[in-house]
Tab-separated table of C-alpha atoms in Angstrom:
chain	number	residue	atom	x	y	z
A	1203	MET	CA	33.904	305.437	154.085
A	1204	PRO	CA	32.214	308.652	155.028
A	1205	GLN	CA	34.316	311.033	157.149
A	1206	PRO	CA	33.106	311.892	160.653
A	1207	ASP	CA	31.703	315.364	161.183
A	1208	PRO	CA	34.259	317.891	162.482
A	1209	TYR	CA	34.193	318.326	166.219
A	1210	ARG	CA	32.000	321.172	167.417
A	1211	GLY	CA	31.541	321.857	171.064
A	1212	ARG	CA	29.691	324.559	173.047
A	1213	PHE	CA	29.369	326.324	176.334
A	1214	ALA	CA	25.804	327.385	177.164
A	1215	PRO	CA	25.444	329.530	180.300
A	1216	SER	CA	22.130	330.955	181.585
A	1217	PRO	CA	22.238	334.724	182.226
A	1218	THR	CA	21.241	334.464	185.895
A	1219	GLY	CA	24.424	336.112	187.249
A	1220	PRO	CA	28.169	336.483	186.619
A	1221	LEU	CA	30.422	333.570	185.765
A	1222	HIS	CA	31.734	331.747	188.896
A	1223	ARG	CA	34.243	328.955	189.400
A	1224	GLY	CA	31.701	326.231	188.392
A	1225	SER	CA	30.733	327.889	185.132
A	1226	LEU	CA	34.330	328.667	184.272
A	1227	LEU	CA	35.159	324.985	184.820
A	1228	ALA	CA	32.448	324.006	182.229
A	1229	ALA	CA	33.742	326.611	179.851
A	1230	LEU	CA	37.379	325.567	180.092
A	1231	GLY	CA	36.582	321.859	179.915
A	1232	SER	CA	34.441	322.287	176.802
A	1233	TRP	CA	37.022	324.580	175.195
A	1234	LEU	CA	39.814	322.109	175.836
A	1235	MET	CA	37.844	319.169	174.364
A	1236	ALA	CA	36.941	321.119	171.213
A	1237	ARG	CA	40.402	322.551	170.645
A	1238	ARG	CA	42.163	319.195	171.303
A	1239	ALA	CA	39.948	317.701	168.580
A	1240	GLY	CA	40.858	320.550	166.192
A	1241	GLY	CA	37.246	321.708	166.273
A	1242	GLU	CA	35.136	324.707	166.888
A	1243	TRP	CA	33.939	326.057	170.239
A	1244	LEU	CA	30.622	327.883	170.321
A	1245	VAL	CA	28.749	329.856	172.971
A	1246	ARG	CA	24.972	329.858	173.331
A	1247	ILE	CA	23.128	331.944	175.906
A	1248	GLU	CA	20.265	329.938	177.390
A	1249	ASP	CA	17.925	332.828	178.220
A	1250	LEU	CA	14.678	330.887	178.374
A	1251	ASP	CA	13.509	331.862	181.835
A	1252	PRO	CA	13.050	335.672	182.043
A	1253	PRO	CA	11.954	335.690	185.742
A	1254	ARG	CA	15.384	334.222	186.728
A	1255	GLU	CA	17.516	336.407	184.464
A	1256	ILE	CA	19.543	339.363	185.545
A	1257	PRO	CA	19.701	342.308	183.146
A	1258	GLY	CA	23.134	342.645	181.627
A	1259	ALA	CA	24.350	339.242	182.844
A	1260	ALA	CA	24.756	337.787	179.374
A	1261	ALA	CA	26.930	340.603	178.191
A	1262	HIS	CA	28.993	340.400	181.375
A	1263	GLN	CA	29.430	336.688	180.955
A	1264	LEU	CA	30.722	337.156	177.389
A	1265	GLU	CA	33.152	339.921	178.492
A	1266	THR	CA	34.469	337.636	181.226
A	1267	LEU	CA	35.014	334.776	178.812
A	1268	HIS	CA	37.001	337.102	176.533
A	1269	ALA	CA	39.057	338.249	179.533
A	1270	PHE	CA	40.004	334.620	180.173
A	1271	GLY	CA	40.955	334.167	176.553
A	1272	LEU	CA	37.925	331.911	175.859
A	1273	VAL	CA	36.722	333.448	172.646
A	1274	PRO	CA	33.898	331.543	170.725
A	1275	ASP	CA	34.046	330.742	167.069
A	1276	GLY	CA	31.220	332.403	165.232
A	1277	GLU	CA	27.998	334.100	166.302
A	1278	VAL	CA	26.671	333.764	169.815
A	1279	ILE	CA	23.123	332.400	169.686
A	1280	TYR	CA	20.415	333.495	172.152
A	1281	GLN	CA	17.632	331.022	172.841
A	1282	SER	CA	15.221	333.907	173.339
A	1283	THR	CA	15.350	334.407	169.540
A	1284	ARG	CA	14.587	330.764	168.715
A	1285	ASP	CA	10.820	330.527	169.372
A	1286	THR	CA	9.977	329.580	165.772
A	1287	ALA	CA	12.405	326.654	165.764
A	1288	TYR	CA	11.034	325.331	169.039
A	1289	GLN	CA	7.456	325.675	167.898
A	1290	GLN	CA	8.177	323.791	164.696
A	1291	ALA	CA	9.709	320.888	166.629
A	1292	LEU	CA	6.798	320.892	169.047
A	1293	ASP	CA	4.236	320.820	166.187
A	1294	ARG	CA	6.022	317.832	164.663
A	1295	LEU	CA	5.800	315.929	167.925
A	1296	LEU	CA	2.161	316.835	168.470
A	1297	ALA	CA	1.327	315.831	164.909
A	1298	SER	CA	3.028	312.439	165.295
A	1299	GLY	CA	1.310	311.795	168.621
A	1300	ASP	CA	4.669	311.806	170.452
A	1301	ALA	CA	3.625	314.888	172.450
A	1302	PHE	CA	0.352	315.746	174.151
A	1303	HIS	CA	-1.333	318.507	176.094
A	1304	CYS	CA	-1.356	317.801	179.829
A	1305	HIS	CA	-3.585	319.530	182.418
A	1306	CYS	CA	-1.798	317.960	185.440
A	1307	SER	CA	-0.339	320.260	188.082
A	1308	ARG	CA	2.513	319.436	190.455
A	1309	THR	CA	-0.123	318.939	193.143
A	1310	ASP	CA	-1.966	316.446	190.939
A	1311	LEU	CA	1.227	314.458	190.381
A	1312	ALA	CA	2.423	314.525	193.989
A	1313	SER	CA	0.597	311.278	194.807
A	1314	VAL	CA	2.657	309.472	192.103
A	1315	GLY	CA	6.021	310.932	193.064
A	1316	GLY	CA	5.837	313.614	190.400
A	1317	ILE	CA	6.311	311.097	187.610
A	1318	HIS	CA	3.704	311.391	184.873
A	1319	ARG	CA	2.495	308.145	183.332
A	1320	ARG	CA	-1.122	309.154	182.752
A	1321	CYS	CA	-3.091	312.336	183.209
A	1322	VAL	CA	-4.589	312.624	186.679
A	1323	ALA	CA	-5.653	316.305	186.598
A	1324	ALA	CA	-8.503	317.091	188.896
A	1325	SER	CA	-9.907	319.488	186.309
A	1326	PRO	CA	-8.887	321.091	182.945
A	1327	ARG	CA	-6.831	324.201	183.020
A	1328	PRO	CA	-6.745	327.006	180.440
A	1329	ASP	CA	-2.969	326.841	180.126
A	1330	PRO	CA	-1.957	323.173	179.734
A	1331	ALA	CA	1.703	322.119	179.462
A	1332	VAL	CA	2.870	319.959	176.581
A	1333	ARG	CA	4.648	316.715	177.434
A	1334	LEU	CA	6.611	314.139	175.502
A	1335	ARG	CA	5.029	310.689	175.588
A	1336	VAL	CA	7.484	308.173	177.037
A	1337	PRO	CA	6.429	304.557	176.317
A	1338	ASP	CA	6.729	301.817	178.864
A	1339	ASN	CA	10.151	300.148	179.058
A	1340	THR	CA	12.041	303.107	177.544
A	1341	LEU	CA	15.635	302.331	178.435
A	1342	ILE	CA	18.346	304.731	177.195
A	1343	ARG	CA	22.007	303.665	177.287
A	1344	PHE	CA	24.931	305.919	176.360
A	1345	HIS	CA	28.645	306.144	176.993
A	1346	ASP	CA	29.815	309.240	178.826
A	1347	ALA	CA	33.421	310.170	178.113
A	1348	VAL	CA	34.065	310.883	181.793
A	1349	ARG	CA	31.493	308.709	183.651
A	1350	GLY	CA	31.533	305.666	181.422
A	1351	PRO	CA	28.449	303.590	180.632
A	1352	VAL	CA	25.168	305.162	181.770
A	1353	GLU	CA	21.627	303.911	181.495
A	1354	GLN	CA	18.255	305.196	182.611
A	1355	ARG	CA	14.667	303.891	182.481
A	1356	VAL	CA	13.053	307.084	181.317
A	1357	ASP	CA	9.528	305.885	181.749
A	1358	THR	CA	9.861	304.933	185.462
A	1359	GLU	CA	12.573	307.359	186.605
A	1360	VAL	CA	11.364	310.470	184.708
A	1361	GLY	CA	8.007	309.764	183.063
A	1362	ASP	CA	6.366	311.889	180.317
A	1363	PHE	CA	8.365	315.072	180.544
A	1364	VAL	CA	7.559	318.676	179.766
A	1365	LEU	CA	8.391	320.344	176.499
A	1366	ARG	CA	6.485	323.606	176.980
A	1367	ARG	CA	5.580	324.787	180.400
A	1368	ALA	CA	2.110	325.721	181.570
A	1369	ASP	CA	3.311	329.347	181.774
A	1370	GLY	CA	4.074	329.239	178.068
A	1371	LEU	CA	7.925	329.106	178.482
A	1372	TRP	CA	9.955	326.524	176.618
A	1373	ALA	CA	11.352	323.699	178.663
A	1374	TYR	CA	15.148	323.312	178.711
A	1375	GLN	CA	15.019	319.731	177.318
A	1376	LEU	CA	13.364	320.762	174.027
A	1377	ALA	CA	15.415	323.879	173.501
A	1378	VAL	CA	18.773	322.268	174.119
A	1379	VAL	CA	18.067	319.335	171.713
A	1380	VAL	CA	16.877	321.675	168.943
A	1381	ASP	CA	19.770	324.099	169.358
A	1382	ASP	CA	22.470	321.461	169.574
A	1383	ALA	CA	21.234	320.081	166.253
A	1384	HIS	CA	20.915	323.572	164.731
A	1385	GLN	CA	24.454	324.433	165.653
A	1386	GLY	CA	25.895	321.067	164.579
A	1387	VAL	CA	27.197	320.217	168.022
A	1388	THR	CA	29.032	316.906	168.085
A	1389	GLY	CA	30.388	317.037	171.645
A	1390	VAL	CA	28.571	318.162	174.736
A	1391	VAL	CA	30.865	318.872	177.695
A	1392	ARG	CA	29.005	320.175	180.797
A	1393	GLY	CA	28.608	319.781	184.509
A	1394	ALA	CA	27.627	316.531	186.134
A	1395	ASP	CA	24.405	318.093	187.399
A	1396	LEU	CA	23.030	317.634	183.866
A	1397	LEU	CA	23.947	313.956	183.571
A	1398	GLU	CA	20.473	312.948	184.644
A	1399	SER	CA	18.928	314.950	181.816
A	1400	THR	CA	20.938	313.295	179.116
A	1401	ALA	CA	18.761	310.222	178.588
A	1402	ARG	CA	15.697	312.466	178.123
A	1403	GLN	CA	17.610	314.524	175.543
A	1404	ILE	CA	18.770	311.397	173.659
A	1405	PHE	CA	15.173	310.023	173.582
A	1406	LEU	CA	13.886	313.352	172.339
A	1407	GLN	CA	16.648	313.436	169.615
A	1408	GLN	CA	15.402	310.041	168.561
A	1409	ARG	CA	11.821	311.190	168.317
A	1410	LEU	CA	12.800	314.179	166.272
A	1411	GLY	CA	15.228	312.279	164.032
A	1412	LEU	CA	18.183	314.425	165.190
A	1413	PRO	CA	21.834	313.246	165.655
A	1414	THR	CA	23.050	312.385	169.202
A	1415	PRO	CA	26.299	314.158	170.260
A	1416	ASN	CA	28.956	312.559	172.411
A	1417	TYR	CA	28.680	313.517	176.068
A	1418	ALA	CA	31.176	314.248	178.807
A	1419	HIS	CA	30.037	315.398	182.307
A	1420	LEU	CA	32.625	317.236	184.387
A	1421	PRO	CA	32.990	317.285	188.145
A	1422	LEU	CA	30.996	319.824	190.100
A	1423	ILE	CA	32.268	322.443	192.486
A	1424	VAL	CA	30.057	322.441	195.612
A	1425	ASP	CA	29.896	324.611	198.735
A	1426	GLY	CA	30.644	323.343	202.264
A	1427	GLN	CA	27.119	321.927	202.562
A	1428	GLY	CA	27.411	320.007	199.307
A	1429	ALA	CA	25.184	322.317	197.212
A	1430	LYS	CA	26.061	323.074	193.668
A	1431	LEU	CA	28.014	326.354	193.619
A	1432	SER	CA	25.675	328.266	191.285
A	1433	LYS	CA	22.832	327.713	193.794
A	1434	SER	CA	24.945	328.889	196.768
A	1435	CYS	CA	25.603	332.276	198.224
A	1436	ALA	CA	29.259	331.228	197.988
A	1437	ALA	CA	29.123	331.439	194.162
A	1438	LEU	CA	31.417	334.486	193.965
A	1439	PRO	CA	32.209	335.653	190.433
A	1440	VAL	CA	35.620	334.961	188.998
A	1441	ASP	CA	37.864	337.973	188.671
A	1442	ALA	CA	38.143	338.985	185.039
A	1443	ALA	CA	40.896	341.460	186.012
A	1444	ASN	CA	43.052	338.688	187.387
A	1445	PRO	CA	42.103	335.540	185.451
A	1446	LEU	CA	45.129	333.244	186.057
A	1447	PRO	CA	44.303	332.078	189.609
A	1448	ALA	CA	40.790	330.976	188.508
A	1449	LEU	CA	42.154	329.318	185.417
A	1450	ARG	CA	44.715	327.389	187.418
A	1451	ALA	CA	42.033	326.294	189.862
A	1452	ALA	CA	39.740	325.126	187.078
A	1453	TRP	CA	42.631	323.264	185.405
A	1454	ALA	CA	43.426	321.423	188.644
A	1455	THR	CA	39.794	320.590	189.194
A	1456	LEU	CA	39.760	318.839	185.844
A	1457	GLY	CA	42.457	316.548	187.205
A	1458	GLN	CA	45.267	318.022	185.139
A	1459	ASP	CA	48.958	318.593	186.044
A	1460	PRO	CA	49.133	321.992	187.899
A	1461	ALA	CA	52.763	322.345	186.736
A	1462	ALA	CA	51.564	323.009	183.193
A	1463	LEU	CA	50.168	326.438	184.122
A	1464	GLU	CA	52.891	327.642	186.511
A	1465	GLY	CA	55.036	330.618	185.676
A	1466	LEU	CA	52.768	332.011	182.946
A	1467	SER	CA	51.856	335.667	182.749
A	1468	SER	CA	48.713	335.773	180.608
A	1469	PRO	CA	45.544	333.776	180.083
A	1470	GLN	CA	46.455	333.228	176.411
A	1471	ALA	CA	49.739	331.672	177.419
A	1472	ALA	CA	48.010	329.581	180.077
A	1473	LEU	CA	45.470	328.263	177.581
A	1474	ALA	CA	48.133	327.460	175.025
A	1475	SER	CA	50.069	325.503	177.634
A	1476	ALA	CA	46.895	323.809	178.887
A	1477	LEU	CA	46.013	322.688	175.401
A	1478	CYS	CA	49.474	321.078	174.919
A	1479	ALA	CA	49.333	319.332	178.303
A	1480	PHE	CA	45.598	318.390	178.410
A	1481	ASP	CA	44.999	314.699	179.034
A	1482	PRO	CA	41.292	313.717	178.830
A	1483	GLN	CA	42.019	310.460	180.608
A	1484	ARG	CA	42.588	312.342	183.798
A	1485	LEU	CA	38.968	313.579	183.784
A	1486	ALA	CA	37.728	310.130	184.686
A	1487	ALA	CA	39.675	310.170	187.921
A	1488	ALA	CA	38.795	313.769	188.653
A	1489	HIS	CA	35.024	313.156	188.564
A	1490	ASN	CA	35.189	310.955	191.642
A	1491	THR	CA	36.596	313.835	193.682
A	1492	GLN	CA	34.155	316.274	195.242
A	1493	VAL	CA	35.557	319.817	194.923
A	1494	ILE	CA	34.522	322.120	197.822
A	1495	ASP	CA	34.732	325.859	197.358
A	1496	HIS	CA	35.826	327.686	200.508
A	1497	ALA	CA	35.491	331.153	199.133
């Protein structure tokens, strides 16, 4: 019987600002799942959207991770260097007929709720997007390690989705699928805001003949109005000079026993204790609890 691939997890922040409590939660959760499985933990910088990026943010994020004792295994990959790989994947999909050029604008699609099932462009545009063709009755089912069974009708809930934007930038869905395969990622642990994207990614993996990782979607930290913390002015950066309070808060948000991190004097000691005490079964209960940041 063939042996399963060694576990390989990853944390993939976008360089749009410093790490905050929500991003630390994803980093810690993915690190714990990888280390508990005896596997590797990678970091990938998702710098696909230059207009939203802040100069120096990626370097600052990496420095902060190191200050918290979260040190990646191997080279950090930057998506901005991966154009050739994305283009090769896109060319394959265009050649097979699974992808197509689309001249529709958001205004064109407004009358159909933004869901593309056929091109309704009022006129051709010089810079068409490229979409993945989603056949009728495309139902994707998967088991999320935190959320349990999940299913989505991709054709009616999402429609034909973008792989390369009209402005020439790569869409997240294509880049993440290509890069997870390139890095041999077997376990994707990330925030619950990306749960809705997972069926699209699985369908795209199938079209490209790529393996599908296991998925786990962690609870989100929101502000007092219920907005995701990273989109809120309350998204204050974690303090790299004093990492233990933020580590303890992230640990508790993952539904773990707070006592495991009490009385420790360094992030390295806290992570070692957390790894010994980590119980993935507690994540399932934690995801039902909305965590409000009052900073």
